[in-house]
Amino acid sequence: MANHHKTLRIKTKRVLGLFGDFDEAFEVIADIRRYKVPGLTVDDVTLKSPIEHPEIEDVLGERPSNVPKFAFWGSLFGLVFGFLFLASAQANFLAQPSGGKPIITIPSNIVLAYEMMILFGVLSTLAGFIIGAKLMRRRQGLYDTAITVDQIGIVIEVADEQEQPLKDLFTKHNVIEVHEESIA
């Protein structure tokens, strides 16, 4: 069994391997999952492909997502904010005679607070998706236009001592090209 001790390794290079066969690319990820390259895990892998591959989830395993947390806390905030906003607006009319009726009417506020809950839930879910998918992040420089056509790319940031075992793993699985760049 491989040694799973985590050591602090400074990632100095970003390596891109291009594969023409999806199965070979999946095998590279499976070997990384089996700790064939010391210190690398599937969390370090970025897969770039022109099409979606749902079967890759079997190899990568489940990855945590924060989108449900954003949705829950956004909805809760919307519900509380909506009710307090309506109640504070109604409480401004304390000086006016209400004719014996309650100043803050809960049944009529439930519908509007519910709608605020949905609004803030949707907005926070969208924000969670944008943050989680890293859509606003600056694009990484390592890319090849062949990925948009028919090849699959695997991008991994590695330390110096991990570079050669990773390239050997790529070669074992018939990599077409390997590109690398230094991380500033």
Short mmCIF file of C-alpha atoms in Angstrom, two decimals:
data_model
loop_
_atom_site.label_atom_id
_atom_site.label_comp_id
_atom_site.label_asym_id
_atom_site.label_seq_id
_atom_site.Cartn_x
_atom_site.Cartn_y
_atom_site.Cartn_z
CA MET A 1 0.00 0.00 0.00
CA ALA A 2 1.27 3.41 -0.92
CA ASN A 3 2.39 5.90 1.65
CA HIS A 4 -0.37 8.52 2.06
CA HIS A 5 1.50 10.95 4.28
CA LYS A 6 0.99 14.51 3.23
CA THR A 7 4.12 16.52 2.93
CA LEU A 8 4.45 20.15 2.09
CA ARG A 9 5.60 20.40 -1.48
CA ILE A 10 5.88 23.67 -3.26
CA LYS A 11 4.21 23.44 -6.65
CA THR A 12 6.54 24.99 -9.18
CA LYS A 13 5.20 23.80 -12.53
CA ARG A 14 1.92 23.30 -14.28
CA VAL A 15 1.89 20.31 -16.65
CA LEU A 16 -0.68 19.69 -19.40
CA GLY A 17 -0.96 16.25 -20.98
CA LEU A 18 -3.01 15.85 -24.17
CA PHE A 19 -4.69 12.54 -24.85
CA GLY A 20 -6.56 11.39 -27.95
CA ASP A 21 -8.27 8.50 -26.19
CA PHE A 22 -10.59 9.28 -23.31
CA ASP A 23 -10.01 5.89 -21.71
CA GLU A 24 -6.27 6.53 -21.50
CA ALA A 25 -6.89 9.91 -19.86
CA PHE A 26 -9.26 8.28 -17.38
CA GLU A 27 -6.60 5.66 -16.61
CA VAL A 28 -4.13 8.43 -15.81
CA ILE A 29 -6.58 9.87 -13.31
CA ALA A 30 -7.27 6.40 -11.90
CA ASP A 31 -3.52 5.86 -11.43
CA ILE A 32 -3.22 9.20 -9.66
CA ARG A 33 -6.07 8.06 -7.44
CA ARG A 34 -4.06 4.88 -6.74
CA TYR A 35 -1.16 7.13 -5.64
CA LYS A 36 1.14 6.14 -8.49
CA VAL A 37 2.70 9.61 -8.30
CA PRO A 38 3.70 10.36 -4.71
CA GLY A 39 2.05 13.46 -3.33
CA LEU A 40 -0.53 13.92 -6.08
CA THR A 41 -4.23 13.35 -5.51
CA VAL A 42 -7.27 13.66 -7.73
CA ASP A 43 -7.94 17.02 -6.08
CA ASP A 44 -4.91 18.32 -7.98
CA VAL A 45 -6.35 17.24 -11.35
CA THR A 46 -8.10 19.60 -13.74
CA LEU A 47 -9.73 17.83 -16.66
CA LYS A 48 -10.33 19.77 -19.87
CA SER A 49 -12.52 18.27 -22.54
CA PRO A 50 -14.66 19.45 -25.47
CA ILE A 51 -17.61 17.38 -24.24
CA GLU A 52 -19.07 16.32 -20.93
CA HIS A 53 -18.03 12.94 -19.48
CA PRO A 54 -20.37 11.83 -16.69
CA GLU A 55 -18.42 8.57 -16.35
CA ILE A 56 -15.39 10.52 -15.11
CA GLU A 57 -17.18 10.97 -11.78
CA ASP A 58 -16.56 7.27 -11.12
CA VAL A 59 -12.83 7.87 -11.43
CA LEU A 60 -12.65 11.25 -9.73
CA GLY A 61 -15.04 10.37 -6.95
CA GLU A 62 -17.37 12.86 -5.35
CA ARG A 63 -16.08 16.34 -4.90
CA PRO A 64 -17.56 18.67 -2.32
CA SER A 65 -19.88 21.41 -3.52
CA ASN A 66 -20.80 24.50 -1.56
CA VAL A 67 -23.77 25.45 -3.74
CA PRO A 68 -26.39 23.84 -1.43
CA LYS A 69 -24.93 25.78 1.51
CA PHE A 70 -25.18 29.02 -0.44
CA ALA A 71 -28.79 28.19 -1.33
CA PHE A 72 -29.73 27.37 2.26
CA TRP A 73 -28.13 30.42 3.89
CA GLY A 74 -29.35 32.74 1.14
CA SER A 75 -32.90 31.47 1.52
CA LEU A 76 -32.77 31.78 5.30
CA PHE A 77 -31.43 35.31 5.00
CA GLY A 78 -34.19 36.18 2.51
CA LEU A 79 -36.89 34.84 4.81
CA VAL A 80 -35.64 36.72 7.89
CA PHE A 81 -34.78 39.87 5.95
CA GLY A 82 -38.13 39.85 4.15
CA PHE A 83 -40.11 39.53 7.35
CA LEU A 84 -38.05 42.15 9.22
CA PHE A 85 -38.17 44.53 6.26
CA LEU A 86 -41.95 44.31 6.04
CA ALA A 87 -42.41 44.54 9.81
CA SER A 88 -40.16 47.58 10.07
CA ALA A 89 -42.02 49.27 7.22
CA GLN A 90 -45.37 48.58 8.93
CA ALA A 91 -44.05 49.67 12.33
CA ASN A 92 -43.30 53.14 10.94
CA PHE A 93 -47.01 53.78 10.96
CA LEU A 94 -47.40 53.46 14.75
CA ALA A 95 -48.75 56.99 15.00
CA GLN A 96 -51.62 56.20 12.67
CA PRO A 97 -54.76 54.69 14.16
CA SER A 98 -55.11 51.07 13.18
CA GLY A 99 -58.70 50.64 14.32
CA GLY A 100 -57.91 47.77 16.68
CA LYS A 101 -56.11 45.73 14.02
CA PRO A 102 -52.52 44.54 14.59
CA ILE A 103 -49.88 46.87 13.19
CA ILE A 104 -47.70 44.02 11.95
CA THR A 105 -49.90 41.49 10.21
CA ILE A 106 -48.13 38.15 10.12
CA PRO A 107 -50.47 36.25 7.72
CA SER A 108 -50.12 38.84 4.96
CA ASN A 109 -46.37 39.07 5.50
CA ILE A 110 -45.85 35.32 5.12
CA VAL A 111 -46.43 35.42 1.37
CA LEU A 112 -44.06 38.34 0.80
CA ALA A 113 -41.40 36.87 3.12
CA TYR A 114 -41.72 33.59 1.21
CA GLU A 115 -41.11 35.42 -2.06
CA MET A 116 -38.06 37.17 -0.57
CA MET A 117 -36.80 33.77 0.56
CA ILE A 118 -37.05 32.47 -3.01
CA LEU A 119 -35.42 35.59 -4.47
CA PHE A 120 -32.43 35.53 -2.14
CA GLY A 121 -32.18 31.73 -2.42
CA VAL A 122 -31.91 31.95 -6.21
CA LEU A 123 -29.44 34.85 -6.12
CA SER A 124 -27.21 33.17 -3.54
CA THR A 125 -27.35 29.86 -5.46
CA LEU A 126 -26.19 31.69 -8.59
CA ALA A 127 -23.41 33.39 -6.62
CA GLY A 128 -22.40 30.03 -5.11
CA PHE A 129 -22.25 28.46 -8.55
CA ILE A 130 -20.11 31.28 -9.96
CA ILE A 131 -17.73 31.12 -6.98
CA GLY A 132 -17.63 27.31 -6.91
CA ALA A 133 -17.04 26.97 -10.65
CA LYS A 134 -14.37 29.68 -10.46
CA LEU A 135 -15.93 31.45 -13.42
CA MET A 136 -14.66 34.87 -12.39
CA ARG A 137 -11.09 33.60 -11.98
CA ARG A 138 -8.42 34.60 -14.42
CA ARG A 139 -7.87 31.90 -17.00
CA GLN A 140 -4.88 29.64 -16.55
CA GLY A 141 -2.27 30.14 -19.24
CA LEU A 142 -1.70 26.50 -20.07
CA TYR A 143 -4.12 25.51 -22.80
CA ASP A 144 -4.10 23.89 -26.24
CA THR A 145 -6.67 24.50 -28.97
CA ALA A 146 -6.77 20.74 -29.70
CA ILE A 147 -8.83 20.40 -26.52
CA THR A 148 -11.71 22.23 -28.18
CA VAL A 149 -11.65 19.79 -31.11
CA ASP A 150 -11.18 16.19 -30.07
CA GLN A 151 -8.53 15.80 -27.40
CA ILE A 152 -8.73 15.68 -23.67
CA GLY A 153 -6.32 17.57 -21.45
CA ILE A 154 -5.19 16.88 -17.92
CA VAL A 155 -3.64 19.82 -16.08
CA ILE A 156 -1.78 19.23 -12.84
CA GLU A 157 0.38 21.50 -10.72
CA VAL A 158 3.43 19.61 -9.48
CA ALA A 159 6.55 20.06 -7.42
CA ASP A 160 9.93 19.47 -9.04
CA GLU A 161 10.30 15.93 -7.69
CA GLN A 162 6.80 14.98 -8.97
CA GLU A 163 7.36 16.17 -12.52
CA GLN A 164 9.24 13.16 -13.90
CA PRO A 165 6.96 10.48 -12.32
CA LEU A 166 3.97 12.36 -13.77
CA LYS A 167 5.53 12.51 -17.22
CA ASP A 168 6.33 8.79 -16.98
CA LEU A 169 2.69 8.13 -16.10
CA PHE A 170 1.57 10.23 -19.07
CA THR A 171 3.94 8.31 -21.36
CA LYS A 172 2.69 4.97 -20.02
CA HIS A 173 -0.83 5.96 -21.11
CA ASN A 174 0.10 7.16 -24.62
CA VAL A 175 0.12 10.90 -24.15
CA ILE A 176 0.17 12.84 -27.43
CA GLU A 177 1.86 16.00 -26.16
CA VAL A 178 3.06 17.38 -22.86
CA HIS A 179 3.23 21.12 -22.22
CA GLU A 180 4.57 22.72 -19.09
CA GLU A 181 4.99 26.15 -17.64
CA SER A 182 6.51 27.57 -14.51
CA ILE A 183 4.20 28.94 -11.88
CA ALA A 184 5.24 32.43 -10.91
#
